[in-house]
PDB file of C-alpha atoms and ligand atoms in Angstrom:
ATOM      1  CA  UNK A   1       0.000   0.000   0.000  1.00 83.00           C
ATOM      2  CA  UNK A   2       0.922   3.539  -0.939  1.00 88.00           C
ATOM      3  CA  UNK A   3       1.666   6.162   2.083  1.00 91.00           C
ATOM      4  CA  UNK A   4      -0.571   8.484   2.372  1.00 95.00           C
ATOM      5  CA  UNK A   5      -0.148  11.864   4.276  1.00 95.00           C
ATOM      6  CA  UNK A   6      -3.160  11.442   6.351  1.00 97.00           C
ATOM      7  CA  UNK A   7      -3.041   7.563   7.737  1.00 98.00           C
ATOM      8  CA  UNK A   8      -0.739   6.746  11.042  1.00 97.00           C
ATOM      9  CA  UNK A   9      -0.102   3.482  11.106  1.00 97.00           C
ATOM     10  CA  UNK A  10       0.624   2.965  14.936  1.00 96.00           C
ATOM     11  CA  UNK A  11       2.570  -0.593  14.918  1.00 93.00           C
ATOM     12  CA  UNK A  12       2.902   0.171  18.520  1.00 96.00           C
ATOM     13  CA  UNK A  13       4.161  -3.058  20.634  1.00 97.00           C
ATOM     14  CA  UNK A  14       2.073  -2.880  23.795  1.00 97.00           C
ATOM     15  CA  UNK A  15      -0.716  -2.532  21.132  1.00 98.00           C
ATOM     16  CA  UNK A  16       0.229  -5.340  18.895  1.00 98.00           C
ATOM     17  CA  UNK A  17      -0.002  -7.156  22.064  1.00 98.00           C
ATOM     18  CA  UNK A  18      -3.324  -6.586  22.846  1.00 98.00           C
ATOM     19  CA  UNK A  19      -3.902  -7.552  19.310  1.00 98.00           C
ATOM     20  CA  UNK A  20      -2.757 -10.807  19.176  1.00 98.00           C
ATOM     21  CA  UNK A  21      -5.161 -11.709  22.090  1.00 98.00           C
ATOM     22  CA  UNK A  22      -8.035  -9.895  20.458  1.00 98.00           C
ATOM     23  CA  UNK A  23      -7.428 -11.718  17.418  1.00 98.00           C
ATOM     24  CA  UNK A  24      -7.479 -15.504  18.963  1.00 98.00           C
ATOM     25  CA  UNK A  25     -10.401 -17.299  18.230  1.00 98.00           C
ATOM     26  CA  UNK A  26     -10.624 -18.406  22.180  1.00 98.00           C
ATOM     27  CA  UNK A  27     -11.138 -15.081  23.366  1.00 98.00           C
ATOM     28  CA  UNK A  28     -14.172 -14.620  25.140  1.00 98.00           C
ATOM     29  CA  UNK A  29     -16.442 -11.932  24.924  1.00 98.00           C
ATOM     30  CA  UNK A  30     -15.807 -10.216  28.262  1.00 98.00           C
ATOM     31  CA  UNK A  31     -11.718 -10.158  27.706  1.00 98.00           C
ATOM     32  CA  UNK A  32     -12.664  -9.001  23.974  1.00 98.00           C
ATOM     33  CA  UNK A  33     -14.355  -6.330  25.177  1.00 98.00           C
ATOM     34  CA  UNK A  34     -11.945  -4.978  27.717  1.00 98.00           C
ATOM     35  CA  UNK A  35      -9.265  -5.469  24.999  1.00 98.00           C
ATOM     36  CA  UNK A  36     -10.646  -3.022  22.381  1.00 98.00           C
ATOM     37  CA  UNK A  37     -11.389  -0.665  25.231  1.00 98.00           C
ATOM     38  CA  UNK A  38      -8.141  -0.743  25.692  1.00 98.00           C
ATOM     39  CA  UNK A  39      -6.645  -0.383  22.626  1.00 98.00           C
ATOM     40  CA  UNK A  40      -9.091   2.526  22.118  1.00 98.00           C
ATOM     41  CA  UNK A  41      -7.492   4.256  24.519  1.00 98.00           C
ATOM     42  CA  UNK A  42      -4.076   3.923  24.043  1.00 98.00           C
ATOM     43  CA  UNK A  43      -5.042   5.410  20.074  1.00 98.00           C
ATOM     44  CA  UNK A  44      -6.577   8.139  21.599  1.00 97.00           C
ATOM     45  CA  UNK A  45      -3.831   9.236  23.993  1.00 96.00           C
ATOM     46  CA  UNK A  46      -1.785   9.172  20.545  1.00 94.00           C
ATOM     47  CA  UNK A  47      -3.828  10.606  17.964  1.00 96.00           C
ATOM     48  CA  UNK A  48      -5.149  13.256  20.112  1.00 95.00           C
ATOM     49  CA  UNK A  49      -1.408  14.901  20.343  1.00 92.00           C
ATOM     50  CA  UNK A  50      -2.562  17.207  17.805  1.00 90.00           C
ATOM     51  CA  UNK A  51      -5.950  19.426  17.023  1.00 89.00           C
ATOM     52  CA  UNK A  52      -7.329  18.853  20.337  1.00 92.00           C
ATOM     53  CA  UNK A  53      -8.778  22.571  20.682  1.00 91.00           C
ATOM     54  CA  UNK A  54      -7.076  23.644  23.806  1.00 94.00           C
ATOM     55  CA  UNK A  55      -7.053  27.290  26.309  1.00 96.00           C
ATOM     56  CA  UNK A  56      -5.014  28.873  28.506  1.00 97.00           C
ATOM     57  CA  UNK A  57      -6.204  28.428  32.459  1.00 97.00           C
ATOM     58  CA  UNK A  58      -4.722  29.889  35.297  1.00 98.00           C
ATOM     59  CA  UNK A  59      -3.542  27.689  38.252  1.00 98.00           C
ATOM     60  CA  UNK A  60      -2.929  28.548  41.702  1.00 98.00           C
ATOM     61  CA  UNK A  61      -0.196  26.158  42.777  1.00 98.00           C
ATOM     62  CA  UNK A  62       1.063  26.233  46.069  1.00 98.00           C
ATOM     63  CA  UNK A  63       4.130  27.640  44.695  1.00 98.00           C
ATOM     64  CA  UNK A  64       2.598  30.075  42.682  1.00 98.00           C
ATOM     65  CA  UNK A  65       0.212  31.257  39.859  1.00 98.00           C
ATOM     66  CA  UNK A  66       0.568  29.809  35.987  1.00 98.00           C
ATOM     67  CA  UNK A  67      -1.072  29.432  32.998  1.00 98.00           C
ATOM     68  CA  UNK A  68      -1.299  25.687  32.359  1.00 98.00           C
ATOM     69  CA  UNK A  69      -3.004  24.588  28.260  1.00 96.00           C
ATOM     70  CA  UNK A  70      -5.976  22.636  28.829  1.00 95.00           C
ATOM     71  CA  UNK A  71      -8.622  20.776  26.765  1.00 93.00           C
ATOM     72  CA  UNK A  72     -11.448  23.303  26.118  1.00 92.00           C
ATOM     73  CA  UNK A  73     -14.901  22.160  27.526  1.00 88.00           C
ATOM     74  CA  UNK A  74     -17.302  20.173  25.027  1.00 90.00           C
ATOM     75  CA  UNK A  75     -14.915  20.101  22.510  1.00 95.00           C
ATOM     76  CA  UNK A  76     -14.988  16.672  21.695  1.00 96.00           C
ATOM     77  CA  UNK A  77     -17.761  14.101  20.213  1.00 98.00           C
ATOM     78  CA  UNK A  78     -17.556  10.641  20.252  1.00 98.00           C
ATOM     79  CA  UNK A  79     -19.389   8.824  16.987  1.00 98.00           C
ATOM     80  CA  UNK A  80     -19.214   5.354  16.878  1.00 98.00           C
ATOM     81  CA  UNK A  81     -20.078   3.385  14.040  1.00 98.00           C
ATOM     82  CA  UNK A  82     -23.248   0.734  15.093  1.00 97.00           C
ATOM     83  CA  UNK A  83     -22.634  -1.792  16.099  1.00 95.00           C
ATOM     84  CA  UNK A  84     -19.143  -3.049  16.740  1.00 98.00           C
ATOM     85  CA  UNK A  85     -17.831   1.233  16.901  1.00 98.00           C
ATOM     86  CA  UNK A  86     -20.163   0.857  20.314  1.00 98.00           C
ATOM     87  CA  UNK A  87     -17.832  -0.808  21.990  1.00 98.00           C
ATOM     88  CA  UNK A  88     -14.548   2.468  21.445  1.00 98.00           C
ATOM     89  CA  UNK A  89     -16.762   4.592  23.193  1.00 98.00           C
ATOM     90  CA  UNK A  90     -16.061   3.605  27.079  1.00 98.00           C
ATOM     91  CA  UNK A  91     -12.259   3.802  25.754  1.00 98.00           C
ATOM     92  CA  UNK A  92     -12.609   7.453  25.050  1.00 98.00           C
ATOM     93  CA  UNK A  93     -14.480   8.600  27.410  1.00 97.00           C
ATOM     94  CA  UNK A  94     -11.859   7.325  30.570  1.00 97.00           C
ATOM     95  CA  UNK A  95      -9.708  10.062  28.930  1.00 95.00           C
ATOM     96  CA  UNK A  96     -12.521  12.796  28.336  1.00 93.00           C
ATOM     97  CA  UNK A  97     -15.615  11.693  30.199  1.00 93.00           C
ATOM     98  CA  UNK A  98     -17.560  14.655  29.543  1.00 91.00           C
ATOM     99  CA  UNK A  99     -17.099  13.983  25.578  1.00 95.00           C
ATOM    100  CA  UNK A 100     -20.526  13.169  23.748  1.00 97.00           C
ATOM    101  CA  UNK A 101     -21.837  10.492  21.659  1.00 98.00           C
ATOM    102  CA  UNK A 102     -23.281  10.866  18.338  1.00 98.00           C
ATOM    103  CA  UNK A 103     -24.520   7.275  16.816  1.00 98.00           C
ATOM    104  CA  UNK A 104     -24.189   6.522  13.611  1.00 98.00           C
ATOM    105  CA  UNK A 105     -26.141   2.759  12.094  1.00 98.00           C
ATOM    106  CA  UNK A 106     -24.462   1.382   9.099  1.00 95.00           C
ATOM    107  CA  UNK A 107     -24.525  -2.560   8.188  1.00 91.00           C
ATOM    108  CA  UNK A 108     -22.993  -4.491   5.234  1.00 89.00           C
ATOM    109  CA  UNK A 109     -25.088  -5.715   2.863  1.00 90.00           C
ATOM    110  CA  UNK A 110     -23.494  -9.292   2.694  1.00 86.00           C
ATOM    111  CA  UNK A 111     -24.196  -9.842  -1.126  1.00 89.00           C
ATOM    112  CA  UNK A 112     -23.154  -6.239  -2.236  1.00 93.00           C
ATOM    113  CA  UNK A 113     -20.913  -5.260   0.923  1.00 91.00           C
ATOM    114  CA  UNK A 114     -22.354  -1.342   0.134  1.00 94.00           C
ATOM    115  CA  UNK A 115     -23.001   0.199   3.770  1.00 94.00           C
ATOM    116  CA  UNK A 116     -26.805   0.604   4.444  1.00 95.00           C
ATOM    117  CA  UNK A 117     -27.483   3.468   6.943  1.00 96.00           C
ATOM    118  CA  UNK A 118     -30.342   2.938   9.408  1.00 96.00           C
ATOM    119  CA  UNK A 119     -29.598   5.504  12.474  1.00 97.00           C
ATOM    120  CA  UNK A 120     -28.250   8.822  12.758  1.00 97.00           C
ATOM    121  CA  UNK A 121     -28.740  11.042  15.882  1.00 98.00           C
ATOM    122  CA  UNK A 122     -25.883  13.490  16.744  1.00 98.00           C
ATOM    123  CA  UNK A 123     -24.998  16.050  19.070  1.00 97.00           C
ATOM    124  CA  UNK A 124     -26.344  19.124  18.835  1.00 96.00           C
ATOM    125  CA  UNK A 125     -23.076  22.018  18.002  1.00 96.00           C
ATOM    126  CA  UNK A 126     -21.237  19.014  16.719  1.00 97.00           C
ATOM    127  CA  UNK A 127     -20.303  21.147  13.827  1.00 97.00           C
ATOM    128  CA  UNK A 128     -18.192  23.143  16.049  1.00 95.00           C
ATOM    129  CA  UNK A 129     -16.582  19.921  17.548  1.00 96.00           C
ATOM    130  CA  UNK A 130     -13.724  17.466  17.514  1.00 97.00           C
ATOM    131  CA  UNK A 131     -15.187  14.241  16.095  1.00 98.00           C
ATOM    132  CA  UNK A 132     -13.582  11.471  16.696  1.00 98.00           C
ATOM    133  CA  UNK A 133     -14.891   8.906  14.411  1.00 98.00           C
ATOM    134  CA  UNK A 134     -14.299   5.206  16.059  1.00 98.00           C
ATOM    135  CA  UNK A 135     -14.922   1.481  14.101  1.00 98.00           C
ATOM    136  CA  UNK A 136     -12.547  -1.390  14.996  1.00 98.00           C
ATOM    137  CA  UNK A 137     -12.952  -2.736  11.601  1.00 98.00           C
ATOM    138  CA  UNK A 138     -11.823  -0.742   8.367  1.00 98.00           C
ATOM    139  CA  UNK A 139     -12.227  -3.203   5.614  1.00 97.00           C
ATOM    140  CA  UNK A 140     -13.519  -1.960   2.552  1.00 96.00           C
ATOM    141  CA  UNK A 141     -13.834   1.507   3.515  1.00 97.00           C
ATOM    142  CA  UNK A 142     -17.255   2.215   2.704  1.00 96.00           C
ATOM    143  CA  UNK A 143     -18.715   2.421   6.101  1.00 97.00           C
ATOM    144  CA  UNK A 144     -16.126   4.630   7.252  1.00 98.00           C
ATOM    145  CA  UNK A 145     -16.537   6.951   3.807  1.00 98.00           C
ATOM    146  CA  UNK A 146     -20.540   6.742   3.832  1.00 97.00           C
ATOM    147  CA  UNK A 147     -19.964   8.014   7.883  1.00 98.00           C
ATOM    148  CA  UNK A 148     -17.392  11.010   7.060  1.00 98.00           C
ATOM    149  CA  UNK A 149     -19.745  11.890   4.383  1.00 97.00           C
ATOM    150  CA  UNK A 150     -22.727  12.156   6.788  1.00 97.00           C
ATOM    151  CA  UNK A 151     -20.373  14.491   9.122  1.00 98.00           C
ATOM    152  CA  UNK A 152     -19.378  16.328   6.389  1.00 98.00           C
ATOM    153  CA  UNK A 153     -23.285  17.165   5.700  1.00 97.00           C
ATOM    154  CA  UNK A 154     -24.393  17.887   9.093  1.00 97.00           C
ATOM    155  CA  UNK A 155     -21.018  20.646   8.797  1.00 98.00           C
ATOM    156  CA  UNK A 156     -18.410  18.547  10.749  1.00 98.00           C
ATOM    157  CA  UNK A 157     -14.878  19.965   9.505  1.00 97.00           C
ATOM    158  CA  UNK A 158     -12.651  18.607  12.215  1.00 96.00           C
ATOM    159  CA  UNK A 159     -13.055  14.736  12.291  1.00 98.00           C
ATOM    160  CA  UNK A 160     -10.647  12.213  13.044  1.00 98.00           C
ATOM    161  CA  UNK A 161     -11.014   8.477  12.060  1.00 98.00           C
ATOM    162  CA  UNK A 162      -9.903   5.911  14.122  1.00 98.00           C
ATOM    163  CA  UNK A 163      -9.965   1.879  13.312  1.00 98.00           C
ATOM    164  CA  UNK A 164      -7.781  -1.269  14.948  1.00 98.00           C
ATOM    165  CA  UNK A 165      -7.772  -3.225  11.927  1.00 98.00           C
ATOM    166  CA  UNK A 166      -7.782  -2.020   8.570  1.00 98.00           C
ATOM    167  CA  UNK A 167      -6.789  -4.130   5.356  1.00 98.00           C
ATOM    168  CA  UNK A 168      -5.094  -1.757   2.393  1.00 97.00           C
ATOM    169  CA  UNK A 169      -8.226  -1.359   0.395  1.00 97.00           C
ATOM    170  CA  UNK A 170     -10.479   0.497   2.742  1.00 97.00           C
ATOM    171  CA  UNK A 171      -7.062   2.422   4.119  1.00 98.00           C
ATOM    172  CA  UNK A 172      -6.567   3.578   0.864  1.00 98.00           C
ATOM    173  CA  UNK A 173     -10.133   4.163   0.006  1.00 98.00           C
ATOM    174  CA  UNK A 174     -10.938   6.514   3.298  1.00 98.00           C
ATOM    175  CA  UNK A 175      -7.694   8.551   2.712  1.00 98.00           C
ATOM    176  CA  UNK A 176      -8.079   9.409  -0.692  1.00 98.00           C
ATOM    177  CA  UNK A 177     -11.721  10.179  -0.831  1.00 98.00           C
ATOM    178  CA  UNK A 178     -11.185  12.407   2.418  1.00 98.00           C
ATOM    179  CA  UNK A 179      -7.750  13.534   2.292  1.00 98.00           C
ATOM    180  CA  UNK A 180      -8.735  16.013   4.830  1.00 98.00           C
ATOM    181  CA  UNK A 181      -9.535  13.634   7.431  1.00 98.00           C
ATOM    182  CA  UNK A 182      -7.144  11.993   9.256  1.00 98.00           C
ATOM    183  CA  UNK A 183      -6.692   8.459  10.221  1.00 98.00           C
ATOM    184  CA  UNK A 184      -5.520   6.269  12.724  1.00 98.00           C
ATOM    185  CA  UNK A 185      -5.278   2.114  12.006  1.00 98.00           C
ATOM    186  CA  UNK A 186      -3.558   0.355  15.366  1.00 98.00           C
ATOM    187  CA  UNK A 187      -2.895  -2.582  12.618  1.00 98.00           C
ATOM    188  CA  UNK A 188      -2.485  -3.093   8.930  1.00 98.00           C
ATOM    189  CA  UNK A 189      -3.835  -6.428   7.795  1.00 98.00           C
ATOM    190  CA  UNK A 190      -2.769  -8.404   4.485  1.00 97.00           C
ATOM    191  CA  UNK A 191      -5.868  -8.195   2.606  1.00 97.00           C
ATOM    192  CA  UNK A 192      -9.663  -9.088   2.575  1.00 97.00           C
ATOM    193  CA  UNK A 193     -10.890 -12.388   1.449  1.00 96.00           C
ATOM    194  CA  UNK A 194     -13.783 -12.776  -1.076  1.00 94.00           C
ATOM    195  CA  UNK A 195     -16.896 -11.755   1.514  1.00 94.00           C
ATOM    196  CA  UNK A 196     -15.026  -8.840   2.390  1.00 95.00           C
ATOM    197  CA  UNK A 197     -13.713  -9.967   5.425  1.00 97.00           C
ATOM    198  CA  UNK A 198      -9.795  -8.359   6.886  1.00 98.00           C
ATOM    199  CA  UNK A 199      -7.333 -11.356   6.396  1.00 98.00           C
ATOM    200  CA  UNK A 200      -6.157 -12.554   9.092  1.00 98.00           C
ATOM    201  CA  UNK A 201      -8.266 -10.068  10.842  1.00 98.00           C
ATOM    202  CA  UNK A 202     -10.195 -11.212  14.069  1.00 98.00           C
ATOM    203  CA  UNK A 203     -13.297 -12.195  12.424  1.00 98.00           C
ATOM    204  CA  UNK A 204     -16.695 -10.028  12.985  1.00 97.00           C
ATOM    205  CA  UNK A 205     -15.622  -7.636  15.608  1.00 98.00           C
ATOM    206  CA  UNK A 206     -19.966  -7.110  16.580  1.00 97.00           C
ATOM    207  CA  UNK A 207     -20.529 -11.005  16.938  1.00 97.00           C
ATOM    208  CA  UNK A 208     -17.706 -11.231  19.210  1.00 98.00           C
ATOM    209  CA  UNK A 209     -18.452  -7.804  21.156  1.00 98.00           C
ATOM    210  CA  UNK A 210     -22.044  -8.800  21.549  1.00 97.00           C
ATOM    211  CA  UNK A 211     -21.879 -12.581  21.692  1.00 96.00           C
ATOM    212  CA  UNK A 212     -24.647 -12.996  18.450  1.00 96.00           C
ATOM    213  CA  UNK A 213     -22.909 -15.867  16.920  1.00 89.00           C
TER     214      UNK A 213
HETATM  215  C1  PRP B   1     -18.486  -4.020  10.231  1.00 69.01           C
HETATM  216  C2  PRP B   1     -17.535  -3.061  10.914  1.00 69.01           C
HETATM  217  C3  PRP B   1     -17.611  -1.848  10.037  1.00 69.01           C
HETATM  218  C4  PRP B   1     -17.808  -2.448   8.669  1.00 69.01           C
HETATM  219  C5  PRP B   1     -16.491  -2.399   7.950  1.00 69.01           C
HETATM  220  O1  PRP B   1     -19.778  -3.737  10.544  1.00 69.01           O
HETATM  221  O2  PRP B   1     -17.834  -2.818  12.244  1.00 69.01           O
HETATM  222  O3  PRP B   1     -18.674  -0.987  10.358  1.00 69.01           O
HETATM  223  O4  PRP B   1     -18.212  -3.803   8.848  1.00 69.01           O
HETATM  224  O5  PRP B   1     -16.644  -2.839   6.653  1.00 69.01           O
HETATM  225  P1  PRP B   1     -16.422  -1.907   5.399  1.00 69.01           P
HETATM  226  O6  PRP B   1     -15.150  -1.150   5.637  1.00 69.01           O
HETATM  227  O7  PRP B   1     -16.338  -2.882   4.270  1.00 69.01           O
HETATM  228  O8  PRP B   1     -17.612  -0.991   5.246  1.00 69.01           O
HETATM  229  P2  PRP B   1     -21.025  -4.595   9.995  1.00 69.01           P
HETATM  230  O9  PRP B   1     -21.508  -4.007   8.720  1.00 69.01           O
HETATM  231  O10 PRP B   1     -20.663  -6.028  10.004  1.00 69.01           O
HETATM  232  O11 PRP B   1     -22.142  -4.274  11.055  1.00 69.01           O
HETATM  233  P3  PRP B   1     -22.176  -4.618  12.633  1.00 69.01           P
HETATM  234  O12 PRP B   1     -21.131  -3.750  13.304  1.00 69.01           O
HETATM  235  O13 PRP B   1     -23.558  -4.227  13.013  1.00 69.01           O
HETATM  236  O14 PRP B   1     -21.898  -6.074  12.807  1.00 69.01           O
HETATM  237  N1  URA B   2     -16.320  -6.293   9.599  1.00 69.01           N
HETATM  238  C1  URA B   2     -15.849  -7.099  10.578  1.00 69.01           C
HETATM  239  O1  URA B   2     -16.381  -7.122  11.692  1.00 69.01           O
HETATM  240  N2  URA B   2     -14.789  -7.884  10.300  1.00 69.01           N
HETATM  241  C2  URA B   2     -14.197  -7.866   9.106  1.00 69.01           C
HETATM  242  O2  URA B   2     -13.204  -8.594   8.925  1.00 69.01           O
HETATM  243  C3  URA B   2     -14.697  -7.025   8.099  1.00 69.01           C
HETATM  244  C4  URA B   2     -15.765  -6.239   8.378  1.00 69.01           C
END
């Protein structure tokens, strides 16, 4: 795959750790879970090192008085893609509790793999916000695109994308159709196999966050 200005690959050990457990087919649901909370949070800490909308406060320490940069209030919106995005959001939100949650409904249609939408509700002002746009799964990319697009329409200029696994086709296809978005993959994966699924991925992240197969 071709590198592309806006993608971060992280390739970061303690989170290819986490991976390889997440991946396992003995997993259960409950350590699943935990895991890509976990991983969601360790991606935010790092992709939110830059255009986090930040002020000036002043601190009274007991050594004196300072200005100290902190993260300006309600700046921040959490969208997860339904279903398997719902279970990012509790790895955001230990970082910026206060941050809220726009849902966005999307599901593969398994003969065509073109993303159906069926929800939308989002926060009112999110315009004005940080959105950080959360799916474990990036596999073709059209989910992710349809989503941005959606933003985009409802005035969203700031959004940031971020995914565990994505294979090289939906990478590519997210950061060229929205070179102005920025993206954040924890893994890249070899390539998807002929129902669209990531290869060797971990399978269908909302069965195994929701136990429905
Ligand atoms: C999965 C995943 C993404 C999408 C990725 O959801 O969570 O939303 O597929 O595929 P794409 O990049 O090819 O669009 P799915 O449609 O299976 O719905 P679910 O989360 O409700 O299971
Ligand atoms: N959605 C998933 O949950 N897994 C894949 O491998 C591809 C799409």
């Amino acid at each position: 795959m071709q590198n592309f200005d806006n993608v971060v690959i992280f390739n970061h050990p303690l989170i290819n750790h986490k991976i390889a457990i997440l991946r396992d087919e003995k997993t259960s649901m409950k350590e699943f879970r935990e895991l890509i909370e976990e991983i969601t949070t360790l991606m935010t800490y790092e992709a939110l090192k830059e255009g986090v909308p930040t002020v000036k406060k002043t601190v009274k320490t007991p050594l004196e008085v300072c200005e100290q940069s902190v993260v300006l209030d309600n700046a921040i919106a959490i969208v997860p893609i339904l279903r398997a995005g719902l279970g990012m959001v509790n790895g955001v939100h230990v970082l910026f509790p206060s941050a809220r949650v726009g849902h966005i409904g999307m599901y593969r249609d398994e003969e065509t793999l073109e993303p159906k939408e069926y929800y939308c509700k989002l926060p009112d002002g999110i315009e004005d916000k940080l959105v950080l746009l959360v799916d474990p799964m990036l596999a073709t990319g059209g989910s992710a695109c349809d989503a941005i697009d959606l933003l985009k329409k409802r005035g969203c200029k700031n959004i940031k994308f971020m995914a565990i696994i994505g294979a090289p086709e939906g990478v590519s296809k997210v950061a060229t159709t929205h070179p102005d978005v920025k993206v954040y993959v924890s893994t890249l994966d070899r390539q998807l196999n002929e129902n669209g699924y990531i290869l060797p991925g971990l399978g269908d992240a909302g069965d195994r966050l929701f136990g429905t197969k």
